[in-house]
């Protein structure tokens, strides 16, 4: 059994940032992830938006954290060399009801300290965003909204954590947790891990991990959403566009990804049984609503659909032999500390990506205070992106070269999808049909070499 | 910067034919480039017969390559990264690195690509085991891969039928699913349906895929659940011509073969290649 000061459970974007920030302190750390790679859950299926902070209740942790973190995102993505674009966003109304929502959000955003937030006319909005449809009556313009590649952000934080001495156990499921006098033991599908503090960042499963040791308090109730990604032949808008519909209910979001594709989604809906499965109703919602917001959208240009899962935290009570939700979903981030040295992030959803580094810093600091650890002067916040290229083009659509693929493999990609998440191969219009085999072979060669 | 009168992008049936036509018409400065190490394009993976006089793809390549003019330069392993209106192309190759080539006439012979599963309104998870039909044809015929059955093929056009036959010959169970009211392929490719008793479900499509890590079954739009370890998408081809998107329609640009329009038969591709070679050559000479 190996001993560490801190064990981080879960290698999503939250766990990766927690791991990175734990190494800002003189604490030995291990990241334990059940899948073969980091960032394979919610971290790879979300809107990719770095929120401005006008959606959150005045004075809430979410509001404060979002505004502060948004402002520091250029620095963060500079440190980690992750593509980030401060494209700005327009929340668009098509009538009087939605306009009152915009006004409410404007007031809220101004109180939250969102910079340069302003209400503009439909005409001004169309000037800023030529793809917007004629019917737009007004828009809430937030220049500070940004977009990032979410899994590249998480992977960068992970690489930075490892470079700074954090160890990683991938393909390792946590099966049980025991409490000792001076810490915890994680029983895993591999070697057991002993540690003095646990940072539970298990995402969708964070409640289950906490309940390995503690009574239920907050449970996660999942819902789902669908997304569509378009070929770059379809122009992407310049800004993130939120459709605030006249009728009640959630409108469409159109995102220009950092790669330059138009992405539509999320279509919020119940889970309908299978997590990570797209639904016809959700995809139809996106296709049907796209023309209300965007001009010249050819839904024949979709190259990819995917589903995401959202963990909605609810306090639960025991009734008639089962734990049932008690009241509405909790609007705030739930940071739980059920016992000394055990910290859980429960149900971190929007704007969790925006706040991932801040949440990680917070958990790391809590652990450092608890373990009375000094700062780690050797910590280096910098991480280098994959810059190596050569003249051998492997992925034609996105023009990804063999050198990039090999570097992705050297940095830990073990599957074609792992390579895709690191360098973007297979994300283009043929969706990997033409480079799949070559990348698979390069992975095999690497595995043979490792044996 | 190297200069050629004619640059031909893609050394498949159209590109080889264009290069030969231009070379044999007396054009001395022709460059044919292709991203693969050998000429022939998609024909390499077409082990079935039906090209020219009952030839298979590789045999047809040999026929096409016969009398390849000595004066025509051929650079394999070359990806064209960009083409500009200044009549230059940026080439990239592991053999020689990056190179800019100037040209007078450009023949695009880049063929087509398949519509991927992601483009279709198919609900469900994203398990392993979903490929396009041509991708599987390449994996089986060039790399010796054997897919796990049962296989469902969406689309009963020629590529779907050819794959259905090939899989049946290997005793892998196949079901064809066709949106239209009858089989979409040419009569000569339909023989395999009766020969191997391949079920063809018409008027239906794939609505949903099921399976977490690996594909388990597909559900048709009629609600029928078909056990399925491998799903092949054969719903259509799109001309591959994004390389010239930003060029407009300059007089020096000629499209030939499947990047111009999707041809059911290789002869149509060859004819267009020859024509493009002739036109480009005449424009160099000032005859046009």
XYZ file of C-alpha atoms in Angstrom:
739
model
C 0.000 0.000 0.000
C 1.306 3.400 -0.978
C 1.048 6.401 1.326
C 0.260 9.958 0.323
C -0.732 13.135 2.071
C -3.644 13.717 -0.280
C -5.646 11.434 -2.558
C -7.786 13.046 -5.236
C -10.643 10.851 -6.437
C -11.712 11.553 -9.995
C -9.752 12.815 -12.981
C -12.277 15.141 -14.520
C -11.497 18.800 -14.942
C -12.197 19.349 -11.209
C -9.930 16.539 -10.034
C -7.179 17.592 -12.428
C -7.242 21.147 -11.087
C -7.436 19.919 -7.498
C -4.352 17.772 -8.169
C -2.520 20.675 -9.777
C -3.283 22.984 -6.868
C -2.444 20.464 -4.151
C 1.100 20.552 -5.513
C 1.271 24.265 -4.752
C 1.792 22.949 -1.215
C 4.350 20.551 0.183
C 1.925 17.662 0.042
C 2.448 14.353 -1.715
C -0.549 13.559 -3.882
C -2.135 10.878 -6.032
C -4.965 11.236 -8.512
C -7.173 8.147 -8.771
C -9.285 7.821 -11.913
C -11.503 4.897 -12.897
C -11.278 5.342 -16.657
C -8.237 4.814 -18.891
C -7.723 8.543 -19.265
C -8.595 11.820 -17.600
C -11.484 14.017 -18.753
C -13.687 11.314 -20.222
C -16.952 12.273 -18.479
C -18.700 15.629 -18.164
C -15.365 17.295 -18.836
C -15.537 16.223 -22.459
C -19.257 16.912 -22.953
C -20.324 20.414 -22.031
C -20.880 23.847 -23.563
C -17.197 24.905 -23.292
C -18.342 28.354 -22.147
C -16.384 30.453 -19.668
C -19.266 32.366 -18.154
C -19.305 36.084 -17.433
C -21.234 35.697 -14.175
C -24.554 37.500 -14.672
C -26.625 34.314 -14.311
C -25.814 33.787 -10.665
C -27.571 35.165 -7.638
C -26.036 38.325 -6.216
C -23.631 37.583 -3.396
C -23.484 33.843 -4.060
C -20.248 31.904 -4.150
C -20.958 31.030 -7.776
C -21.354 34.700 -8.707
C -18.160 35.826 -6.987
C -16.093 32.920 -8.191
C -17.341 33.127 -11.778
C -16.605 36.829 -12.188
C -13.141 36.524 -10.618
C -12.186 33.364 -12.470
C -13.465 34.669 -15.781
C -11.174 37.682 -15.391
C -8.163 35.450 -14.803
C -8.819 33.019 -17.631
C -6.356 34.593 -20.056
C -3.625 34.148 -17.462
C -4.694 30.575 -16.634
C -4.847 29.516 -20.281
C -1.556 31.307 -20.883
C 0.105 29.343 -18.095
C -1.300 26.062 -19.335
C -1.117 26.900 -23.059
C -4.749 26.033 -23.688
C -6.697 27.650 -26.538
C -9.067 30.258 -25.111
C -11.078 32.877 -26.905
C -12.775 35.797 -25.199
C -15.447 35.960 -27.854
C -18.147 37.637 -25.759
C -21.773 36.581 -25.588
C -25.168 37.898 -26.573
C -28.248 36.828 -24.693
C -30.916 37.543 -27.241
C -34.604 38.351 -26.776
C -37.350 38.221 -29.370
C -40.107 39.948 -27.403
C -41.120 41.777 -24.227
C -41.079 38.872 -21.777
C -37.532 37.905 -22.654
C -36.478 41.547 -22.515
C -37.516 41.750 -18.869
C -35.336 38.694 -18.236
C -32.436 40.479 -19.938
C -32.969 43.550 -17.769
C -33.015 41.409 -14.634
C -29.800 39.706 -15.694
C -28.233 43.073 -16.484
C -28.961 44.374 -12.978
C -27.760 41.125 -11.429
C -24.627 41.087 -13.533
C -23.779 44.684 -12.726
C -24.120 43.953 -9.022
C -21.943 40.882 -9.483
C -19.296 43.062 -11.061
C -19.451 41.642 -14.603
C -17.322 44.033 -16.667
C -18.739 46.004 -19.591
C -22.096 44.256 -19.414
C -24.728 46.197 -21.365
C -28.122 45.983 -22.966
C -28.135 46.694 -26.688
C -30.869 46.939 -29.315
C -31.699 44.210 -31.767
C -30.140 46.272 -34.511
C -26.906 46.748 -32.591
C -26.880 43.034 -31.853
C -27.200 42.170 -35.540
C -24.392 44.545 -36.301
C -22.178 42.745 -33.800
C -23.434 39.372 -34.925
C -24.458 39.201 -38.579
C -25.664 35.609 -38.184
C -28.444 36.692 -35.824
C -32.005 36.485 -37.182
C -34.105 39.547 -37.976
C -36.574 39.113 -35.141
C -34.128 39.859 -32.319
C -35.436 42.794 -30.276
C -32.600 43.247 -27.774
C -29.521 41.544 -26.414
C -27.514 41.465 -23.226
C -23.939 41.856 -24.384
C -21.230 40.405 -22.141
C -17.824 40.960 -23.751
C -16.076 38.948 -21.033
C -17.732 35.622 -21.879
C -15.229 33.202 -23.362
C -14.850 29.742 -24.808
C -12.222 27.147 -24.151
C -11.575 23.594 -25.180
C -12.775 21.937 -21.949
C -10.940 18.634 -22.167
C -7.727 20.292 -23.293
C -8.019 22.515 -20.218
C -8.439 19.506 -17.933
C -5.662 17.523 -19.593
C -3.342 20.543 -19.326
C -4.065 20.824 -15.598
C -3.423 17.086 -15.249
C -0.110 17.268 -17.097
C 0.890 20.239 -14.974
C -0.037 18.332 -11.803
C 2.061 15.341 -12.872
C 5.002 17.548 -13.890
C 4.843 19.013 -10.412
C 5.090 15.585 -8.822
C 1.508 14.418 -8.421
C 1.206 10.696 -9.097
C -1.629 9.240 -11.129
C -3.458 5.927 -10.957
C -5.616 5.530 -14.052
C -7.900 2.553 -14.706
C -8.342 2.443 -10.955
C -11.827 2.331 -9.481
C -12.344 3.251 -5.861
C -14.327 0.392 -4.361
C -14.441 1.426 -0.712
C -13.030 3.882 1.792
C -11.960 3.144 5.348
C -11.387 5.716 8.046
C -8.293 5.316 10.222
C -7.182 7.294 13.247
C -4.868 9.448 11.160
C -6.378 9.319 7.718
C -8.127 7.184 5.145
C -7.545 4.062 3.109
C -8.987 3.789 -0.391
C -9.681 0.228 -1.440
C -9.352 0.235 -5.205
C -9.467 -2.189 -8.114
C -5.641 -1.941 -8.021
C -3.370 -1.310 -5.072
C -4.911 0.253 -1.955
C -4.013 3.863 -1.217
C -3.533 5.366 2.209
C -3.755 9.111 2.671
C -4.253 11.794 5.283
C -6.820 13.749 3.285
C -9.305 12.882 0.552
C -10.478 15.299 -2.134
C -13.576 13.762 -3.646
C -13.922 15.135 -7.187
C -15.752 12.140 -8.592
C -18.204 14.226 -10.589
C -21.344 12.255 -11.357
C -20.348 9.706 -8.724
C -19.232 12.101 -5.980
C -22.265 11.262 -3.821
C -21.582 7.526 -4.109
C -17.949 8.045 -3.153
C -18.914 10.097 -0.111
C -21.489 7.507 0.903
C -18.788 4.835 1.007
C -18.045 6.348 4.418
C -20.794 8.767 5.378
C -24.568 8.881 5.535
C -26.316 10.460 2.547
C -26.807 14.208 2.774
C -26.778 15.474 -0.792
C -27.423 13.193 -3.724
C -26.962 13.796 -7.403
C -29.925 13.402 -9.716
C -28.829 13.280 -13.305
C -30.411 14.820 -16.310
C -29.138 14.906 -19.842
C -28.643 17.141 -22.822
C -27.842 16.851 -26.497
C -25.377 18.783 -28.624
C -24.759 19.088 -32.359
C -21.432 20.032 -33.933
C -21.282 21.428 -37.466
C -18.757 21.246 -40.258
C -16.735 24.448 -40.528
C -18.421 24.978 -43.905
C -21.279 26.317 -41.820
C -20.041 29.613 -40.438
C -19.929 29.832 -36.673
C -21.199 32.978 -34.957
C -18.590 35.356 -33.567
C -20.129 35.293 -30.096
C -21.740 32.762 -27.824
C -25.467 33.252 -28.398
C -28.102 32.449 -25.809
C -31.672 32.450 -27.037
C -33.982 33.690 -24.279
C -37.325 32.481 -25.581
C -40.605 34.358 -25.258
C -42.279 31.261 -23.870
C -41.104 29.783 -20.611
C -38.364 27.223 -20.888
C -34.785 27.149 -21.928
C -33.740 28.377 -25.333
C -30.961 27.359 -27.607
C -27.289 28.124 -27.100
C -24.997 28.523 -30.097
C -21.285 28.284 -29.399
C -18.390 29.056 -31.720
C -15.887 26.432 -30.537
C -12.208 27.362 -30.275
C -11.670 25.072 -33.266
C -14.068 27.246 -35.276
C -17.076 24.937 -35.463
C -20.633 25.895 -34.683
C -21.948 23.874 -31.740
C -25.608 23.886 -30.745
C -26.803 22.794 -27.353
C -27.547 21.900 -24.679
C -31.099 20.671 -25.027
C -31.975 20.005 -21.416
C -34.130 16.958 -20.870
C -34.683 14.083 -18.471
C -32.174 11.289 -18.694
C -34.560 8.766 -20.308
C -32.741 5.806 -18.911
C -29.331 5.865 -20.514
C -26.687 8.397 -19.572
C -24.518 9.647 -22.446
C -27.167 8.678 -25.002
C -28.502 11.287 -27.387
C -32.265 11.503 -27.900
C -34.293 12.271 -30.990
C -36.374 14.824 -29.093
C -33.278 16.688 -27.927
C -31.593 16.711 -31.326
C -34.873 17.774 -32.979
C -35.146 20.643 -30.482
C -31.730 21.874 -31.569
C -32.424 21.489 -35.272
C -35.860 23.114 -35.020
C -34.757 26.034 -32.883
C -31.556 26.868 -34.734
C -33.310 28.923 -37.472
C -35.054 31.053 -34.813
C -31.684 32.310 -33.624
C -29.307 31.922 -36.549
C -29.575 32.735 -40.206
C -28.315 30.338 -42.865
C -27.878 27.302 -40.674
C -27.827 24.176 -42.782
C -28.558 21.294 -40.425
C -27.323 18.973 -43.169
C -23.838 20.103 -42.157
C -23.911 18.374 -38.764
C -20.865 16.134 -38.355
C -21.345 14.986 -34.784
C -23.944 14.703 -32.081
C -23.220 13.895 -28.471
C -24.936 13.816 -25.121
C -23.896 15.132 -21.761
C -25.024 14.306 -18.256
C -25.602 16.911 -15.564
C -25.498 16.103 -11.846
C -28.189 18.061 -10.028
C -27.555 18.124 -6.274
C -30.522 17.698 -3.922
C -30.606 17.366 -0.173
C -32.183 14.030 0.613
C -34.312 12.695 3.452
C -35.023 9.120 4.454
C -38.652 8.214 3.894
C -40.366 4.837 3.566
C -37.117 2.999 3.159
C -35.466 5.226 0.575
C -33.633 8.506 0.237
C -35.741 11.014 -1.622
C -35.025 14.600 -2.694
C -36.015 17.216 -0.181
C -37.052 20.313 -2.060
C -35.572 21.906 -5.139
C -32.119 21.294 -6.545
C -29.393 23.203 -4.722
C -28.426 26.234 -6.787
C -25.001 26.718 -5.267
C -21.812 24.701 -5.530
C -21.907 22.100 -2.753
C -18.535 21.805 -1.052
C -18.941 19.279 1.713
C -16.599 18.456 4.566
C -18.259 15.516 6.347
C -15.209 14.685 8.476
C -11.794 16.196 9.125
C -9.638 15.788 6.042
C -12.455 14.649 3.754
C -13.710 17.163 1.212
C -16.299 16.604 -1.498
C -17.374 18.612 -4.509
C -20.972 17.513 -4.991
C -22.934 18.334 -8.096
C -20.667 20.942 -9.623
C -22.432 21.951 -12.801
C -22.520 25.248 -14.725
C -20.334 27.295 -14.233
C -18.100 24.513 -12.943
C -15.697 24.690 -15.880
C -15.221 28.423 -15.327
C -14.541 27.814 -11.630
C -12.552 24.562 -11.896
C -9.205 26.097 -10.955
C -10.751 28.122 -8.106
C -12.514 25.075 -6.687
C -9.264 23.148 -6.955
C -7.363 25.936 -5.210
C -9.960 26.006 -2.458
C -9.811 22.253 -1.812
C -6.020 22.280 -1.907
C -5.872 25.109 0.570
C -8.302 23.353 2.909
C -6.115 20.250 2.790
C -2.982 22.341 3.357
C -4.499 24.042 6.399
C -5.727 20.716 7.751
C -2.317 19.088 7.284
C -0.429 22.216 8.250
C 1.610 22.109 5.041
C 3.883 24.910 3.871
C 3.921 26.287 0.327
C 5.841 24.319 -2.270
C 8.430 26.758 -3.628
C 9.272 24.415 -6.489
C 5.742 24.531 -7.946
C 5.758 25.600 -11.598
C 2.346 26.675 -12.921
C 3.528 26.494 -16.527
C 2.754 23.668 -18.915
C 3.676 23.435 -22.571
C 1.119 22.520 -25.201
C 1.955 20.100 -27.995
C 3.838 22.232 -30.495
C 5.802 19.567 -32.327
C 4.623 19.093 -35.890
C 6.142 17.489 -38.941
C 5.295 17.122 -42.600
C 3.459 13.808 -42.339
C -0.232 14.689 -42.292
C -2.227 11.943 -40.558
C -5.607 13.616 -40.085
C -6.459 15.315 -43.352
C -9.544 17.179 -42.214
C -7.866 18.929 -39.294
C -4.330 18.643 -40.727
C -2.850 16.927 -37.698
C 0.620 15.507 -38.237
C 2.302 12.323 -37.110
C 4.606 14.203 -34.731
C 1.573 15.581 -32.898
C -0.031 12.152 -32.678
C 3.178 10.609 -31.344
C 3.523 13.377 -28.787
C -0.082 12.825 -27.658
C 0.728 9.137 -27.197
C 3.939 9.992 -25.344
C 1.888 12.185 -23.018
C -0.448 9.376 -22.097
C -3.086 8.892 -24.798
C -3.891 5.178 -24.944
C -6.851 5.252 -27.335
C -7.721 6.937 -30.631
C -10.112 9.124 -28.629
C -7.334 9.984 -26.197
C -5.232 11.191 -29.124
C -8.249 13.120 -30.427
C -8.697 14.913 -27.115
C -5.041 15.924 -27.020
C -4.451 17.072 -30.597
C -7.838 17.229 -32.303
C -7.338 14.451 -34.853
C -10.590 12.932 -36.106
C -12.654 15.959 -35.121
C -13.220 17.109 -38.683
C -15.734 16.421 -41.360
C -14.895 12.745 -41.931
C -14.984 12.134 -38.154
C -11.875 10.017 -38.146
C -12.879 7.568 -40.885
C -9.613 8.220 -42.718
C -7.095 8.545 -39.887
C -8.532 6.019 -37.420
C -6.451 3.113 -38.652
C -3.150 4.953 -38.842
C -3.567 6.309 -35.316
C -4.616 2.886 -34.032
C -1.407 1.460 -35.527
C 0.748 4.183 -33.979
C -0.840 3.363 -30.606
C -0.134 -0.343 -31.137
C 3.485 0.367 -32.033
C 3.859 2.381 -28.856
C 2.334 -0.403 -26.757
C 4.658 -2.951 -28.349
C 7.612 -0.701 -27.624
C 6.530 -0.407 -24.012
C 6.427 -4.175 -23.519
C 9.772 27.831 -55.679
C 9.250 24.934 -58.107
C 7.003 25.633 -61.070
C 4.806 23.259 -63.064
C 2.391 24.033 -65.865
C -0.171 21.629 -64.444
C -0.627 20.477 -60.859
C -2.895 17.491 -60.344
C -4.040 16.799 -56.792
C -4.959 13.172 -56.156
C -3.584 10.104 -57.933
C -6.746 8.034 -58.091
C -8.496 7.054 -61.295
C -9.224 10.684 -62.211
C -5.777 12.061 -61.373
C -3.849 9.283 -63.134
C -6.063 9.698 -66.213
C -5.601 13.461 -66.211
C -1.819 13.120 -65.848
C -1.645 10.644 -68.706
C -3.890 12.724 -70.947
C -1.863 15.872 -70.334
C 1.475 14.091 -70.687
C 0.509 12.236 -73.835
C -0.836 15.447 -75.362
C 2.682 16.798 -75.130
C 2.538 18.797 -71.922
C 6.017 18.498 -70.444
C 5.550 20.108 -67.077
C 3.002 18.129 -65.073
C 3.088 17.248 -61.376
C 0.804 14.596 -59.908
C 0.680 14.455 -56.107
C -1.051 12.077 -53.716
C -1.078 11.692 -49.954
C -0.633 7.910 -50.127
C 2.623 6.086 -50.909
C 1.275 4.535 -54.121
C -0.988 5.602 -56.985
C -4.533 4.333 -57.228
C -6.541 5.985 -54.491
C -9.592 4.114 -53.308
C -9.103 1.431 -56.000
C -6.470 -0.205 -53.773
C -9.098 -1.338 -51.314
C -11.605 -2.456 -53.957
C -10.811 -6.167 -54.142
C -14.142 -6.915 -55.821
C -14.434 -7.228 -59.570
C -16.333 -4.792 -61.720
C -13.793 -2.319 -63.042
C -13.377 -2.229 -66.796
C -13.503 -5.800 -68.079
C -14.094 -7.743 -64.842
C -10.974 -6.419 -63.184
C -10.585 -5.755 -59.489
C -9.328 -2.441 -58.152
C -5.582 -3.218 -57.968
C -5.697 -4.775 -61.457
C -7.472 -1.707 -62.759
C -4.747 0.477 -61.271
C -2.192 -1.490 -63.308
C -4.282 -0.896 -66.413
C -4.521 2.828 -65.668
C -0.803 3.103 -65.012
C 0.129 1.488 -68.303
C 1.978 3.886 -70.586
C 2.306 6.465 -67.823
C 4.258 9.230 -69.551
C 7.874 9.606 -68.490
C 7.665 13.378 -68.469
C 5.042 13.541 -65.733
C 6.399 14.020 -62.208
C 4.733 12.048 -59.468
C 5.207 12.853 -55.810
C 3.686 10.334 -53.420
C 3.248 10.805 -49.643
C 2.229 14.371 -50.323
C -0.637 16.194 -48.657
C -1.723 19.485 -50.173
C -2.274 21.796 -47.237
C -3.532 24.897 -49.020
C -4.062 26.258 -52.507
C -4.031 29.989 -53.100
C -5.374 32.285 -55.782
C -1.799 33.282 -56.552
C -1.634 29.855 -58.218
C 0.554 28.270 -55.601
C 0.034 25.222 -53.448
C 1.614 24.351 -50.129
C 2.665 20.714 -50.118
C 3.692 18.659 -47.138
C 5.461 15.312 -47.132
C 7.533 13.199 -44.765
C 9.871 12.677 -47.753
C 10.841 16.293 -48.335
C 9.075 18.467 -45.754
C 7.107 21.527 -46.776
C 7.300 22.811 -50.302
C 5.497 25.537 -52.208
C 4.722 24.765 -55.831
C 3.570 27.290 -58.421
C 1.351 26.181 -61.294
C -0.601 27.528 -64.266
C -3.432 25.010 -64.304
C -4.844 23.032 -61.383
C -6.699 19.763 -61.712
C -8.489 18.741 -58.551
C -8.937 14.971 -58.427
C -9.410 14.465 -54.719
C -12.324 12.058 -54.904
C -14.978 11.936 -52.250
C -15.513 11.003 -48.644
C -18.249 9.108 -46.888
C -20.966 10.686 -44.787
C -20.071 9.697 -41.211
C -22.442 8.337 -38.578
C -22.162 11.600 -36.674
C -23.953 13.412 -39.474
C -27.043 11.228 -39.145
C -29.910 11.727 -36.708
C -29.106 8.535 -34.834
C -29.849 8.627 -31.113
C -28.107 6.668 -28.401
C -24.646 6.194 -26.985
C -21.369 6.364 -28.902
C -19.935 2.846 -28.516
C -17.072 1.280 -30.425
C -18.037 -0.676 -33.522
C -19.453 2.032 -35.791
C -17.593 2.654 -39.039
C -18.269 3.919 -42.512
C -18.470 1.164 -45.142
C -15.447 2.367 -47.077
C -13.431 2.654 -43.891
C -14.222 -0.992 -43.127
C -13.379 -1.933 -46.715
C -9.951 -0.363 -46.233
C -9.456 -2.011 -42.826
C -10.420 -5.452 -44.150
C -8.757 -5.425 -47.554
C -5.607 -3.468 -46.865
C -4.993 -4.193 -43.204
C -6.488 -7.646 -42.658
C -8.980 -6.542 -40.032
C -11.985 -8.798 -39.453
C -15.051 -7.131 -37.943
C -17.195 -8.842 -35.380
C -20.644 -9.956 -36.506
C -23.509 -9.633 -36.667
C -23.050 -6.647 -38.938
C -25.764 -4.181 -39.891
C -25.202 -2.000 -42.943
C -27.209 1.191 -43.245
C -27.710 1.957 -46.919
C -28.080 -0.551 -49.744
C -26.254 1.403 -52.421
C -23.304 -0.111 -54.232
C -20.828 0.300 -51.383
C -23.282 -1.194 -48.882
C -23.923 -4.158 -51.191
C -20.237 -4.743 -51.917
C -19.489 -4.843 -48.212
C -22.506 -7.088 -47.560
C -21.170 -9.555 -50.135
C -17.646 -9.440 -48.816
C -18.758 -10.047 -45.229
C -21.091 -12.848 -46.286
C -18.236 -14.559 -48.106
C -16.484 -14.667 -44.761
C -19.556 -16.147 -43.095
C -20.242 -13.011 -41.098
C -23.951 -12.403 -40.643
C -25.175 -9.226 -42.362
C -28.433 -7.306 -42.453
C -28.993 -4.387 -44.815
C -31.197 -1.495 -43.772
C -32.501 0.794 -46.511
C -34.486 4.002 -46.130
C -35.920 3.835 -49.642
C -38.493 1.371 -50.913
C -36.006 -0.838 -52.740
C -32.356 -1.707 -52.963
C -30.362 1.304 -54.079
C -27.422 -0.372 -55.807
C -26.752 -1.443 -59.359
C -28.316 -4.737 -60.484
C -24.964 -6.502 -60.744
C -24.220 -5.747 -57.098
C -27.676 -6.896 -55.993
C -26.970 -10.540 -56.882
C -25.372 -11.094 -53.511
C -28.732 -10.541 -51.792
C -30.128 -13.768 -53.216
C -26.822 -15.618 -53.411
C -26.168 -15.242 -49.697
C -29.787 -14.682 -48.627
C -28.931 -11.357 -47.034
C -31.942 -9.793 -45.324
C -32.804 -6.345 -46.708
C -35.111 -4.229 -44.565
C -36.608 -1.458 -46.705
C -38.559 1.664 -45.750
C -36.635 1.910 -42.523
C -33.487 3.344 -41.061
C -31.403 3.170 -37.904
C -33.015 5.185 -35.164
C -30.819 4.329 -32.220
C -27.614 2.524 -31.300
C -27.324 0.648 -28.003
C -24.209 -0.351 -26.096
C -21.934 1.248 -23.533
C -18.350 0.504 -24.496
C -19.125 -1.747 -27.419
C -22.070 -1.781 -29.781
C -24.707 -4.360 -28.835
C -27.728 -3.681 -30.985
C -29.360 -1.150 -33.237
C -33.009 -0.131 -33.241
C -34.680 0.624 -36.553
C -37.163 3.437 -37.079
C -39.824 0.688 -37.055
C -38.747 -0.241 -33.554
C -37.125 -3.508 -34.537
C -34.080 -4.392 -32.430
C -31.278 -5.975 -34.416
C -28.344 -7.565 -32.588
C -25.295 -5.816 -33.953
C -21.609 -5.755 -33.065
C -20.579 -3.706 -36.086
C -22.587 -0.988 -37.814
C -21.452 0.204 -41.217
C -22.719 3.512 -42.538
C -23.138 3.513 -46.318
C -25.574 6.354 -46.844
C -23.709 8.406 -49.357
C -20.629 10.213 -50.535
C -19.672 13.854 -50.537
C -17.259 15.387 -53.039
C -13.976 16.269 -51.335
C -13.286 19.801 -52.487
C -12.989 21.974 -49.401
C -9.392 22.632 -50.459
C -10.637 24.975 -53.184
C -13.450 26.584 -51.167
C -11.823 29.963 -50.991
C -10.761 30.090 -54.638
C -14.049 30.928 -56.332
C -14.160 29.698 -59.929
C -10.897 30.736 -61.552
C -10.422 29.659 -65.207
C -7.305 27.663 -64.286
C -9.182 25.286 -61.969
C -10.600 21.997 -63.264
C -12.505 19.457 -61.188
C -12.541 15.852 -62.288
C -13.914 12.592 -60.977
C -15.755 12.165 -57.725
C -14.740 15.561 -56.363
C -16.730 17.031 -59.238
C -19.723 14.725 -59.022
C -20.245 11.260 -57.582
C -19.878 8.678 -60.349
C -21.424 5.217 -60.080
C -18.753 3.726 -62.362
C -15.001 4.208 -62.591
C -15.255 4.785 -66.362
C -17.017 8.085 -65.737
C -14.193 9.131 -63.406
C -11.565 8.207 -65.978
C -13.361 10.137 -68.725
C -13.541 13.258 -66.625
C -9.874 12.910 -65.764
C -8.895 12.620 -69.412
C -11.066 15.601 -70.285
C -9.558 17.728 -67.520
C -6.061 16.765 -68.668
C -6.864 17.783 -72.231
C -8.461 21.081 -71.284
C -5.621 22.053 -68.964
C -3.110 21.177 -71.661
C -4.920 23.218 -74.302
C -5.092 26.178 -71.971
C -1.346 25.972 -71.438
C -0.844 25.972 -75.184
C -3.228 28.891 -75.586
C -5.604 26.871 -77.749
C -8.514 27.620 -75.434
